[in-house]
JSON list of C-alpha atoms in Angstrom, two decimals:
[
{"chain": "A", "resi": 1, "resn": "UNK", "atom": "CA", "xyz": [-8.01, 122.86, -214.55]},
{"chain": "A", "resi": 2, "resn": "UNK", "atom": "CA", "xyz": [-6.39, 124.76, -211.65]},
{"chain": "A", "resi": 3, "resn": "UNK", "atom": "CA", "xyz": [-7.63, 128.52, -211.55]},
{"chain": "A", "resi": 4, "resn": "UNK", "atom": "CA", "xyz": [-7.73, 131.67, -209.62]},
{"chain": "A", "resi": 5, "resn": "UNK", "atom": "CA", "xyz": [-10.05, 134.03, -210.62]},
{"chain": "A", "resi": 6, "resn": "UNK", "atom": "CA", "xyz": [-11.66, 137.54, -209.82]},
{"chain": "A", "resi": 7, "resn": "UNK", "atom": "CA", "xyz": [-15.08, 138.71, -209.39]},
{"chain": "A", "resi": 8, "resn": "UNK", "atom": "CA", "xyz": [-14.48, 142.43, -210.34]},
{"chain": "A", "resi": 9, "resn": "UNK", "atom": "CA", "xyz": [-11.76, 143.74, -213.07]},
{"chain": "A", "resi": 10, "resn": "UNK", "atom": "CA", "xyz": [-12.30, 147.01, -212.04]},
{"chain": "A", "resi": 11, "resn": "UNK", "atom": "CA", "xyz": [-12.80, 148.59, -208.02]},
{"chain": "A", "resi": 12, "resn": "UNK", "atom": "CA", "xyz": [-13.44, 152.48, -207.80]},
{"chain": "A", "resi": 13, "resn": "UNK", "atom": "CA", "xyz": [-12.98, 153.83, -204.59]},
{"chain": "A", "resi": 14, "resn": "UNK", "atom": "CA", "xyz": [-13.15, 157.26, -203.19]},
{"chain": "A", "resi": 15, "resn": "UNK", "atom": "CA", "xyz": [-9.85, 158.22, -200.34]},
{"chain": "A", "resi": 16, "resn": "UNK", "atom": "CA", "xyz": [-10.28, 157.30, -197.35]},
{"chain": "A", "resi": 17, "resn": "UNK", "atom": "CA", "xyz": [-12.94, 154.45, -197.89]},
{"chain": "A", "resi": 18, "resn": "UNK", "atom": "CA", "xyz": [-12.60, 151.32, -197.25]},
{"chain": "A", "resi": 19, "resn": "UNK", "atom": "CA", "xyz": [-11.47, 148.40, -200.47]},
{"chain": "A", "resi": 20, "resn": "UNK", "atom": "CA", "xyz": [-12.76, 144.88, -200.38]},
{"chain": "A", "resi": 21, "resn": "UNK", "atom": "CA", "xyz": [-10.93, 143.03, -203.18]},
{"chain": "A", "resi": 22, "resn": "UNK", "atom": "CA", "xyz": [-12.03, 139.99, -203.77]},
{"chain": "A", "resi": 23, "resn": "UNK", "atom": "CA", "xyz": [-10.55, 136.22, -205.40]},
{"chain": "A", "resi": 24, "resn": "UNK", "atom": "CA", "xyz": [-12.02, 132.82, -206.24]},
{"chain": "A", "resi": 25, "resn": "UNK", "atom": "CA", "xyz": [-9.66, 129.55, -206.17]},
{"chain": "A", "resi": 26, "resn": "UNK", "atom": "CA", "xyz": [-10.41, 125.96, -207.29]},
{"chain": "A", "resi": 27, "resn": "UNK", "atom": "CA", "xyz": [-8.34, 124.08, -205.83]},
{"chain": "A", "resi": 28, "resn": "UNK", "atom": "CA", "xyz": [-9.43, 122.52, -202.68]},
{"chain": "A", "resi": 29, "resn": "UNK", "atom": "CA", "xyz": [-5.91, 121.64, -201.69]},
{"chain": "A", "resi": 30, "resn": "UNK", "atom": "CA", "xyz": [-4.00, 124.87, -202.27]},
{"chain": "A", "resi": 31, "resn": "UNK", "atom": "CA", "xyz": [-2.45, 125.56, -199.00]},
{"chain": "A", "resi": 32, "resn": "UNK", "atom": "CA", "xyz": [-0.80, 129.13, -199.50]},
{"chain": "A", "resi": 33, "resn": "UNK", "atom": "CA", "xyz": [-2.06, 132.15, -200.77]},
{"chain": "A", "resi": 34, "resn": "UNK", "atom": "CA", "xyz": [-0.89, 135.59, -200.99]},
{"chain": "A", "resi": 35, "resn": "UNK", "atom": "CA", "xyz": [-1.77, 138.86, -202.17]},
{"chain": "A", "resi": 36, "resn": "UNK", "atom": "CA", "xyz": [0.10, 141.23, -204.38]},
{"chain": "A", "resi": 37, "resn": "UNK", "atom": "CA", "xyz": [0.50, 144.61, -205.22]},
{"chain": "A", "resi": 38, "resn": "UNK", "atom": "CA", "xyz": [1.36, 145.77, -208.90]},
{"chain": "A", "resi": 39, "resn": "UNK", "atom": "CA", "xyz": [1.95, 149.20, -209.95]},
{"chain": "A", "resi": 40, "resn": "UNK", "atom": "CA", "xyz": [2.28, 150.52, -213.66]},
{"chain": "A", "resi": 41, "resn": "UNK", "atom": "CA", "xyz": [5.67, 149.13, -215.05]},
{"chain": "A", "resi": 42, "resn": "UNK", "atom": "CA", "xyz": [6.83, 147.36, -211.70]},
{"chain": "A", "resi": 43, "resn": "UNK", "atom": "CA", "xyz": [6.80, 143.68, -210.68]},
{"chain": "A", "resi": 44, "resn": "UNK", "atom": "CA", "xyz": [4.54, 143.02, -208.42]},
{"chain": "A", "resi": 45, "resn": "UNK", "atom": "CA", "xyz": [4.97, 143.73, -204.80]},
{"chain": "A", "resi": 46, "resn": "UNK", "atom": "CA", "xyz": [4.31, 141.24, -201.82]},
{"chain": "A", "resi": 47, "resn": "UNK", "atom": "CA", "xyz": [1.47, 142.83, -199.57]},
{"chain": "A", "resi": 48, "resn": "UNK", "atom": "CA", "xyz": [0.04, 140.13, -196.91]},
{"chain": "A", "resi": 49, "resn": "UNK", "atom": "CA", "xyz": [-0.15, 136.12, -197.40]},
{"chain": "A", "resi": 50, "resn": "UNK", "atom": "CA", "xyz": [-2.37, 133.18, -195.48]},
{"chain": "A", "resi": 51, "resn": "UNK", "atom": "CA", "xyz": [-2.15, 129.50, -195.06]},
{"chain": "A", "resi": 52, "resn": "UNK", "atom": "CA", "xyz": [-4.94, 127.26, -195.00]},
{"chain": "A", "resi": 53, "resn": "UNK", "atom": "CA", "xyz": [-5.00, 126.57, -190.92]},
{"chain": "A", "resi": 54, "resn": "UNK", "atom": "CA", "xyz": [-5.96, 130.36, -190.84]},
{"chain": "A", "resi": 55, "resn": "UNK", "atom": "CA", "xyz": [-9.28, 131.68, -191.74]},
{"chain": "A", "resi": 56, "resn": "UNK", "atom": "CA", "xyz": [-7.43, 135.58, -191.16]},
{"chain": "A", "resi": 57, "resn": "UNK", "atom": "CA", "xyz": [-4.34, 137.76, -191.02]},
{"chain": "A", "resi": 58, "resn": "UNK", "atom": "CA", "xyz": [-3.85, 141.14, -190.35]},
{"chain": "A", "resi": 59, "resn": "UNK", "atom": "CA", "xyz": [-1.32, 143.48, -191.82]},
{"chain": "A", "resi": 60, "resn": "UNK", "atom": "CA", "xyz": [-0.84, 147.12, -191.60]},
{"chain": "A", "resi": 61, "resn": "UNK", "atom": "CA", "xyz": [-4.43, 148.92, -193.01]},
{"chain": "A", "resi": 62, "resn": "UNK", "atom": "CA", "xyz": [-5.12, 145.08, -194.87]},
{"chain": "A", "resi": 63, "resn": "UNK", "atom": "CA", "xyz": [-6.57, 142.12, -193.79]},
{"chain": "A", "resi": 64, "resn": "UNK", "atom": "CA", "xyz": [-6.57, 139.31, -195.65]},
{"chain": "A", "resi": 65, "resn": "UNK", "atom": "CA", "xyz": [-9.84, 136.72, -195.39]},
{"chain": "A", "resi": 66, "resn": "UNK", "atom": "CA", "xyz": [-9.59, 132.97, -196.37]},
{"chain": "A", "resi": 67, "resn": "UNK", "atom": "CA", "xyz": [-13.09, 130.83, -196.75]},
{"chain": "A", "resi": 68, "resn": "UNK", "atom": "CA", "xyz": [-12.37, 128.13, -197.42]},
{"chain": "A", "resi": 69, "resn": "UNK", "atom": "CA", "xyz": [-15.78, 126.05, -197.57]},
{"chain": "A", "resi": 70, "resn": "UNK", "atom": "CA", "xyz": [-16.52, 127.98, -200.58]},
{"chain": "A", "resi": 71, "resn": "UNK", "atom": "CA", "xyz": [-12.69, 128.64, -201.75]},
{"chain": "A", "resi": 72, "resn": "UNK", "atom": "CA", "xyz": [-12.71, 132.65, -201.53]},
{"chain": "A", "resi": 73, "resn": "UNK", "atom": "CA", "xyz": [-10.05, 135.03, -200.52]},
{"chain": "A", "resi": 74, "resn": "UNK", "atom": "CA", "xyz": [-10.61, 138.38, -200.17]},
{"chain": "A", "resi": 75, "resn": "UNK", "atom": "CA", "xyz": [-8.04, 141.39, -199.16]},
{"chain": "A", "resi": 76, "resn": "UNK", "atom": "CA", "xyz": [-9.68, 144.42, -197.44]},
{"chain": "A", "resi": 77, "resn": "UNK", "atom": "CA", "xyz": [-7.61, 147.80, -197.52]},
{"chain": "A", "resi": 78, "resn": "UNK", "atom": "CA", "xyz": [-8.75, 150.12, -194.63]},
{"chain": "A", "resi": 79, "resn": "UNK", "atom": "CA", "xyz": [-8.86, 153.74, -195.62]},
{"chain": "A", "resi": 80, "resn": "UNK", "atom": "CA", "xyz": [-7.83, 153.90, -198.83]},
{"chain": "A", "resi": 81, "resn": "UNK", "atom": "CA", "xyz": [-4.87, 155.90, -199.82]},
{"chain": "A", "resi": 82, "resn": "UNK", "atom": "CA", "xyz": [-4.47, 157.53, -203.75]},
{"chain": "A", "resi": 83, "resn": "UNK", "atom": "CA", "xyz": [-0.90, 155.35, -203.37]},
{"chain": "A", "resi": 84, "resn": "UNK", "atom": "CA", "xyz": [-3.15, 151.88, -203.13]},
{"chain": "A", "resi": 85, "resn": "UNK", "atom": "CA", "xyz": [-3.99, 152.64, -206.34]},
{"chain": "A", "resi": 86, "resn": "UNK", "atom": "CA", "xyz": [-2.19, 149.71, -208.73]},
{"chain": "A", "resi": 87, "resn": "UNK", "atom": "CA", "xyz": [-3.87, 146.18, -209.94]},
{"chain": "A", "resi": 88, "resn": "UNK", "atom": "CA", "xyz": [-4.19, 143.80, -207.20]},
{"chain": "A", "resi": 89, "resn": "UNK", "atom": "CA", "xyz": [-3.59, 140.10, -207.83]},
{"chain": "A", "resi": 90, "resn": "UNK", "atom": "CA", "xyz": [-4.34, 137.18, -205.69]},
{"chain": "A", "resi": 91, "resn": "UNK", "atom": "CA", "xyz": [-2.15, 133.55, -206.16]},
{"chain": "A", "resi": 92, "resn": "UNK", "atom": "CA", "xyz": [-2.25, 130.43, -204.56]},
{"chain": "A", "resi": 93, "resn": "UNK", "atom": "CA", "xyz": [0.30, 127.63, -204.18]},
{"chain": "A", "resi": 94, "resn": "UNK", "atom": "CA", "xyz": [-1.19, 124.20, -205.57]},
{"chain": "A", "resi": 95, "resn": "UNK", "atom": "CA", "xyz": [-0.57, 121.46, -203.10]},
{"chain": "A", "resi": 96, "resn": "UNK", "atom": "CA", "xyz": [1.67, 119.53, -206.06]},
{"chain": "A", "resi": 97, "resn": "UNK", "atom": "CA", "xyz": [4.87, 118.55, -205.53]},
{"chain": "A", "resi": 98, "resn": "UNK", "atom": "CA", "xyz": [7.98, 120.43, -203.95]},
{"chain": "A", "resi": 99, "resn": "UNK", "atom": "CA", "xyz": [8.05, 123.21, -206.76]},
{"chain": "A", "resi": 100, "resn": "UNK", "atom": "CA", "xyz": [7.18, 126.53, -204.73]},
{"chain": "A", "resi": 101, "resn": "UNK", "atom": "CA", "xyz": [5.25, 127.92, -208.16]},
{"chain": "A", "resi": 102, "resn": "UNK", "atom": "CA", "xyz": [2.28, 130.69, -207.94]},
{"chain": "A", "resi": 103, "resn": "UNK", "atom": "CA", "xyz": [-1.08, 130.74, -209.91]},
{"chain": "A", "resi": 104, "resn": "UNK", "atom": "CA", "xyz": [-2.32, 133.95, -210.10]},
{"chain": "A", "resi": 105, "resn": "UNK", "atom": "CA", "xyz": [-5.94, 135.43, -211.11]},
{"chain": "A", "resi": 106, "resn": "UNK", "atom": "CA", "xyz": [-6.05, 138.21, -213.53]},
{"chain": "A", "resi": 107, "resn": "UNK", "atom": "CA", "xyz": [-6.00, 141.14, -211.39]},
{"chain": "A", "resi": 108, "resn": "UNK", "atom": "CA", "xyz": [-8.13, 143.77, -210.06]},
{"chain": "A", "resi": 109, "resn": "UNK", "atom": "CA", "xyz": [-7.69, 147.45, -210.75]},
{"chain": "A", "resi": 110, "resn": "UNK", "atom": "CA", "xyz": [-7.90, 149.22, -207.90]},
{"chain": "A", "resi": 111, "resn": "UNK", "atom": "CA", "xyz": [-8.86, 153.10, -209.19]},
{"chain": "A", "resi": 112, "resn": "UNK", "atom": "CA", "xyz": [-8.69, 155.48, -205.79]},
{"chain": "A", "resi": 113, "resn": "UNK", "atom": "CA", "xyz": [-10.54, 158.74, -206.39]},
{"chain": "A", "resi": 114, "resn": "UNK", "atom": "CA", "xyz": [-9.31, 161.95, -204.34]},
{"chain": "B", "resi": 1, "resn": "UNK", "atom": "CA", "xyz": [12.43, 147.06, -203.10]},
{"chain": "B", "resi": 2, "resn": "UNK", "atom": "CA", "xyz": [12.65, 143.55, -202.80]},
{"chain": "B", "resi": 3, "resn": "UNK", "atom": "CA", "xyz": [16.49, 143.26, -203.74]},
{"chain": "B", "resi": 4, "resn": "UNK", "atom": "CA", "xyz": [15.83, 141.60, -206.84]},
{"chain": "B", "resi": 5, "resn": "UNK", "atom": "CA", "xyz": [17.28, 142.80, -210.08]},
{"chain": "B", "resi": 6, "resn": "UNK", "atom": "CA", "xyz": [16.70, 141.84, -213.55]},
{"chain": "B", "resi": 7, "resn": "UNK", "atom": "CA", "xyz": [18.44, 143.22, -217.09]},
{"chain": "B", "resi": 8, "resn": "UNK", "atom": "CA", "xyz": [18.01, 144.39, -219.19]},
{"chain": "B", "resi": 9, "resn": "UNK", "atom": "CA", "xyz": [15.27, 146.55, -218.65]},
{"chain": "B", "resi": 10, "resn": "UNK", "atom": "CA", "xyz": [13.64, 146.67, -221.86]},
{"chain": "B", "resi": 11, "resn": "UNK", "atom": "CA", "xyz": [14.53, 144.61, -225.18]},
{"chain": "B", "resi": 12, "resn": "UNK", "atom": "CA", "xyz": [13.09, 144.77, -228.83]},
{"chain": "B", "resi": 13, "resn": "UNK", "atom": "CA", "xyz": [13.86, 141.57, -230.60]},
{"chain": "B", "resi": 14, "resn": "UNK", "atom": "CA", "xyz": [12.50, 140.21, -234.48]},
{"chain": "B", "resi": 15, "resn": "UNK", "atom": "CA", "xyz": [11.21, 136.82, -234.79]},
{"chain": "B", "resi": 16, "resn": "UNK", "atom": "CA", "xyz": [13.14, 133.96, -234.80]},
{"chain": "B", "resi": 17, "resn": "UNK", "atom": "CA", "xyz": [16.13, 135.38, -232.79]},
{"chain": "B", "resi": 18, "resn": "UNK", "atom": "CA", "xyz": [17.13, 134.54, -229.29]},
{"chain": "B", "resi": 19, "resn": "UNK", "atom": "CA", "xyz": [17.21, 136.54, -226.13]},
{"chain": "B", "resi": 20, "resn": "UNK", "atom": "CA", "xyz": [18.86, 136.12, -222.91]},
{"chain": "B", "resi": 21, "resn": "UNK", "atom": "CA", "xyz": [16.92, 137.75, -219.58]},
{"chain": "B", "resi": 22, "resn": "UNK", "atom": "CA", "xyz": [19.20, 137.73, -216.63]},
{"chain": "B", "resi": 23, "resn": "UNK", "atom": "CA", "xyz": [18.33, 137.60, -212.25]},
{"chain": "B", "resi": 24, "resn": "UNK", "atom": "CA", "xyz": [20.34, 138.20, -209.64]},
{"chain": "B", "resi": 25, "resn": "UNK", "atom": "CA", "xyz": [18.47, 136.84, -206.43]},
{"chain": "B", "resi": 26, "resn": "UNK", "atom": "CA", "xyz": [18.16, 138.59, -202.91]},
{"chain": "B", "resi": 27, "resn": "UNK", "atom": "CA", "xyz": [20.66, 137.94, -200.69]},
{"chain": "B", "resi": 28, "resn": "UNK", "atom": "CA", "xyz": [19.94, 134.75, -198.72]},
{"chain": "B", "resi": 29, "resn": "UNK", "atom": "CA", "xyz": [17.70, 133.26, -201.43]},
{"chain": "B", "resi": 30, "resn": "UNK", "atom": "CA", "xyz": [18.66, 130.20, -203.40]},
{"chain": "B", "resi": 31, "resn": "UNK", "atom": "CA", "xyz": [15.48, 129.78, -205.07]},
{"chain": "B", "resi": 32, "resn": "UNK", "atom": "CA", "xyz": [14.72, 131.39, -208.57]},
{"chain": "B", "resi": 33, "resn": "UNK", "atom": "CA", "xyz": [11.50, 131.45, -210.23]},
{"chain": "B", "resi": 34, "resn": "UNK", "atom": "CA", "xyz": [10.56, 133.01, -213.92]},
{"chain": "B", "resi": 35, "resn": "UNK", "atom": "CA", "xyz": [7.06, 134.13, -215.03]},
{"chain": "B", "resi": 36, "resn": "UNK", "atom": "CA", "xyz": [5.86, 135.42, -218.23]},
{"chain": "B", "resi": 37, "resn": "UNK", "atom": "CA", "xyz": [3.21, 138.36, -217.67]},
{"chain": "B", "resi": 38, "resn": "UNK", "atom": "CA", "xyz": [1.01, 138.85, -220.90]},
{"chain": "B", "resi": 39, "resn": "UNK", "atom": "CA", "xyz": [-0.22, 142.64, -221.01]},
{"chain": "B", "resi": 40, "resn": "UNK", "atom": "CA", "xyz": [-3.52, 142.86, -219.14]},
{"chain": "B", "resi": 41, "resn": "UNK", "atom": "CA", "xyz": [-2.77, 139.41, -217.45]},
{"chain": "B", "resi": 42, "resn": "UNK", "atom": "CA", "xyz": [-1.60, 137.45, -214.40]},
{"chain": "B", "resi": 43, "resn": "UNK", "atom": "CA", "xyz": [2.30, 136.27, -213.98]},
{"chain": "B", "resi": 44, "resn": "UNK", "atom": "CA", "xyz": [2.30, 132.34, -215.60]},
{"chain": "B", "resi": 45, "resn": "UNK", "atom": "CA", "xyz": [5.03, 130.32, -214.23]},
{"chain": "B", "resi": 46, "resn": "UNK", "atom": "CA", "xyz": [7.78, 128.96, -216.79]},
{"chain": "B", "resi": 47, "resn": "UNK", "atom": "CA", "xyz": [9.94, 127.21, -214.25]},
{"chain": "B", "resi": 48, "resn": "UNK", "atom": "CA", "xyz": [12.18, 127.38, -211.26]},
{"chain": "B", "resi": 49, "resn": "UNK", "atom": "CA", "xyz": [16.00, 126.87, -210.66]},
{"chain": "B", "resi": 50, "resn": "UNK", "atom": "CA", "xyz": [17.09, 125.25, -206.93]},
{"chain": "B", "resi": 51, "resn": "UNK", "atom": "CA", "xyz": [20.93, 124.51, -206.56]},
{"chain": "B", "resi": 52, "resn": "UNK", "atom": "CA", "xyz": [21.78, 125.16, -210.30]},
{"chain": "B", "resi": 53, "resn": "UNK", "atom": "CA", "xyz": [18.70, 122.81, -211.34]},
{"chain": "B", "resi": 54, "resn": "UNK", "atom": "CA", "xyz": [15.47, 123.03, -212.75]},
{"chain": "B", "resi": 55, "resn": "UNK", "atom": "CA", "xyz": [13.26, 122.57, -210.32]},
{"chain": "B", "resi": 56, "resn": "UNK", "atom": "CA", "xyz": [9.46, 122.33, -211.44]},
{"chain": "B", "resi": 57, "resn": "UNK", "atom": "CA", "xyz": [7.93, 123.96, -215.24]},
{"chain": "B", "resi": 58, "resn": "UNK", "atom": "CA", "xyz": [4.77, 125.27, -216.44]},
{"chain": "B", "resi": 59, "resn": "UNK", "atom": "CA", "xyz": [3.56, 124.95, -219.85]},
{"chain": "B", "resi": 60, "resn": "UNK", "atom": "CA", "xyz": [6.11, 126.38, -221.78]},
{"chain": "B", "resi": 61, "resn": "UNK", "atom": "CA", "xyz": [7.85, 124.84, -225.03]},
{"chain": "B", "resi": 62, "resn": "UNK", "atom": "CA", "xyz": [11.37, 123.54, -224.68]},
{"chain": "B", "resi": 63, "resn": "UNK", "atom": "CA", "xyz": [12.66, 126.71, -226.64]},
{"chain": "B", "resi": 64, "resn": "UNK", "atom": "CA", "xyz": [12.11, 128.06, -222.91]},
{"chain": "B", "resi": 65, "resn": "UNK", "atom": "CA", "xyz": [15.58, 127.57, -221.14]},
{"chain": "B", "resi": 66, "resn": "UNK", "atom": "CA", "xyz": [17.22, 128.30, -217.64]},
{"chain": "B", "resi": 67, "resn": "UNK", "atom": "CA", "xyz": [20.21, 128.39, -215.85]},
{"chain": "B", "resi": 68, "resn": "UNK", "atom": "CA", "xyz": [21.06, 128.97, -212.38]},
{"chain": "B", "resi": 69, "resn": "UNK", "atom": "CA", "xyz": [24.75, 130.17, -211.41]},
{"chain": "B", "resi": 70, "resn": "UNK", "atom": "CA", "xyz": [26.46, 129.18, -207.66]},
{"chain": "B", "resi": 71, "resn": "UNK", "atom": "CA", "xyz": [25.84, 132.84, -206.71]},
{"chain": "B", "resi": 72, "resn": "UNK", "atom": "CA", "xyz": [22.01, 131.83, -207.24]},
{"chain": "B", "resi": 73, "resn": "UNK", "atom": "CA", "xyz": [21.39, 133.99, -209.71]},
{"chain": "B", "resi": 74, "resn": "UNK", "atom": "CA", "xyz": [19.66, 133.39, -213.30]},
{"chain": "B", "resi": 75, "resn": "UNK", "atom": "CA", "xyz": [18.99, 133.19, -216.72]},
{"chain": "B", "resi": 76, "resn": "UNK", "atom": "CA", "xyz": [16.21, 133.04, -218.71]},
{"chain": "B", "resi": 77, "resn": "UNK", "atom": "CA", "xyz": [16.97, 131.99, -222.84]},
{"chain": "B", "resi": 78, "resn": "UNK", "atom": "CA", "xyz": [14.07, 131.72, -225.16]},
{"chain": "B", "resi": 79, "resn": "UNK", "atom": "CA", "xyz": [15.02, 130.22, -228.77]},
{"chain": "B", "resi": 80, "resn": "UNK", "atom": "CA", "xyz": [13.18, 131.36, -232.22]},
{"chain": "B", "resi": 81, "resn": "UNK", "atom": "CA", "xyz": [11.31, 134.10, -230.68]},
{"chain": "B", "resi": 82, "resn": "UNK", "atom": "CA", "xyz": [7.35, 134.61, -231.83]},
{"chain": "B", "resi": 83, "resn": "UNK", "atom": "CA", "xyz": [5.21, 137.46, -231.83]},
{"chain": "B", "resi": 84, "resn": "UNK", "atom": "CA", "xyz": [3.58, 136.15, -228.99]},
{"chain": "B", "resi": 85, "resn": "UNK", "atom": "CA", "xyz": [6.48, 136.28, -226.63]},
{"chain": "B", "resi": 86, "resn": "UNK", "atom": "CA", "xyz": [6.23, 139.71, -226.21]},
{"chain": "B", "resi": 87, "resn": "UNK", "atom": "CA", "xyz": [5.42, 140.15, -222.25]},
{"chain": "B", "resi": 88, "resn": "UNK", "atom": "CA", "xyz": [6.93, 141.67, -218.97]},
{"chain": "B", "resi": 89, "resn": "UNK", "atom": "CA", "xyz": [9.34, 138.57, -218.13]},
{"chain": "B", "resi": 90, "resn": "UNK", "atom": "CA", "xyz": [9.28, 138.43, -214.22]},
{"chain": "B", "resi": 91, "resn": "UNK", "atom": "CA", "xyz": [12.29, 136.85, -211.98]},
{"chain": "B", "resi": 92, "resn": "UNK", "atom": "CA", "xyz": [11.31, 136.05, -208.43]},
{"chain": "B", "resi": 93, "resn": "UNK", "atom": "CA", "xyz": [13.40, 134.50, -205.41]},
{"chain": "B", "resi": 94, "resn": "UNK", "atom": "CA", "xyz": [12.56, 132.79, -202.53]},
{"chain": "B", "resi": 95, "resn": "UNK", "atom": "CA", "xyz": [14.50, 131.28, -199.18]},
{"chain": "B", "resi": 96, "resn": "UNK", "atom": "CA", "xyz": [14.00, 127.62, -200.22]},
{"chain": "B", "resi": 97, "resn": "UNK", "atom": "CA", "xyz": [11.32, 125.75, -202.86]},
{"chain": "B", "resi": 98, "resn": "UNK", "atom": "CA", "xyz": [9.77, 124.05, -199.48]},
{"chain": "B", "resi": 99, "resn": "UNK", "atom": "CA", "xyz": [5.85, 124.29, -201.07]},
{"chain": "B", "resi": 100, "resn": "UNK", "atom": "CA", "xyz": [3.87, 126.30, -199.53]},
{"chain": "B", "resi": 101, "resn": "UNK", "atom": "CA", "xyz": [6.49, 128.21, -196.51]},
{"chain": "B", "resi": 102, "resn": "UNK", "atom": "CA", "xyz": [8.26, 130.52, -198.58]},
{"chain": "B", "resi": 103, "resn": "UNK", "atom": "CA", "xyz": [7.17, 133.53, -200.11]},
{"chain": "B", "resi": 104, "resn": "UNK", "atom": "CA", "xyz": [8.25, 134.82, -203.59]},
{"chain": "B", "resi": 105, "resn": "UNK", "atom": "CA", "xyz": [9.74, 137.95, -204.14]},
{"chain": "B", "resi": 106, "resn": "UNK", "atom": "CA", "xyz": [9.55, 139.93, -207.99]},
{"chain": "B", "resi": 107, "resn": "UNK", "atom": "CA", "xyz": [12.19, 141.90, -209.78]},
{"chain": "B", "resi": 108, "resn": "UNK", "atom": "CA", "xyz": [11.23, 144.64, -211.45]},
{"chain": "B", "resi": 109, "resn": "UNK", "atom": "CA", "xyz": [11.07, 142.96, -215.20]},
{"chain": "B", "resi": 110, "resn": "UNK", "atom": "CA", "xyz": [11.88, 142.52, -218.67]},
{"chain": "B", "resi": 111, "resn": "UNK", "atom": "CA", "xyz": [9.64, 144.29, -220.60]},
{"chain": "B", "resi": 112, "resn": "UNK", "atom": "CA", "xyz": [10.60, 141.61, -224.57]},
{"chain": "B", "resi": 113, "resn": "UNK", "atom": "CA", "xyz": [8.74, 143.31, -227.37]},
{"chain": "B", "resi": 114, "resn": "UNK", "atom": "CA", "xyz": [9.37, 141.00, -230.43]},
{"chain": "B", "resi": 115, "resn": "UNK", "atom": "CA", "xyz": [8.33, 142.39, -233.63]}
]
């Protein structure tokens, strides 16, 4: 069935590194993705999103990577701030019908040391 | 803050009783969607309301119910609650349901605890 994964539950960082989160998607057609944000007791929060017809996109301090030929997604956070620190989640839009819904992975913890 | 507000902002409910979560949509959007976050998990999608319809579910029961108002905004009802139920109920709006163009924006959350 129609997934989105993660590779790592857990990413410790120390401030002022740089974060490489990264997501694995199954469906070939998905044609949106984006990237959230979600700190302890808030919904989460949009950070950066791609469509398929782009391999990159760059934000302020994140850049988001889309691969395509092996259906990865990966958001990279340049120096790394103790306020990046929240569980990152990566969805994608199915290509199936006209209902705008999300599948998301399970999240990455994103743990920034000082 | 995305503009999108949700109440109440906690609830403790017993099972078998009903609940009512309610939206109110950022200004501009016409597009409501509800997700049911499990503790430790991702957002799953239970459906979406366009023009005071349902517009697309996920696998949820029929117990799941929705309405949308004409000021856009939203309920969410969920008939003979079970302990599983408990979760961070998430409201999200967006411009238009055009797949794949519009990006979703998230309340803050009902945090349902049925016991």
């Amino acid at each position: 069935g129609e997934s989105v994964g993660l590779h790592l539950p857990t990413l410790s960082v120390q401030e002022g590194d740089n974060s490489i989160i990264n997501c694995a998607y199954s469906n070939s057609a998905s044609d949106y993705f984006i990237w959230y944000k979600q700190e302890s007791g808030k919904g989460p929060q949009f950070i950066i999103d791609i469509r398929s017809n782009m391999d990159k996109r760059q934000g302020q301090r994140v850049t988001v990577l889309l691969n395509k030929t092996v259906k990865h997604l990966s958001l990279q956070i340049a120096a790394t701030q103790p306020g990046d620190s929240a569980v990152y989640f990566c969805a994608e839009n199915p290509a199936s019908g006209a209902t705008n819904k999300l599948i998301f992975g399970t999240g990455t913890l994103l743990a920034v040391q000082p | 803050e995305t503009g999108v507000t949700q109440s109440p902002t906690h609830l403790i409910k017993t099972r078998g009783q009903q609940v009512t979560l309610r939206c109110s949509s950022q200004s501009g959007h016409n597009t409501v969607s509800w997700y049911q976050q499990a503790l430790g998990q991702g957002p799953q999608f239970i459906f979406q309301y366009y023009r005071e319809e349902e517009n697309g579910r996920g696998n949820f029961p029929p117990r799941f119910s929705g309405l949308q108002f004409p000021n856009y905004s939203s309920e969410l009802n969920v008939n003979a609650l079970e302990l599983d139920d408990s979760a961070l109920y998430l409201c999200a709006s967006s411009p238009a349901p055009h797949r794949g163009t519009d990006t979703q924006y998230f309340g803050p959350g009902t945090r349902l605890t049925v016991l």
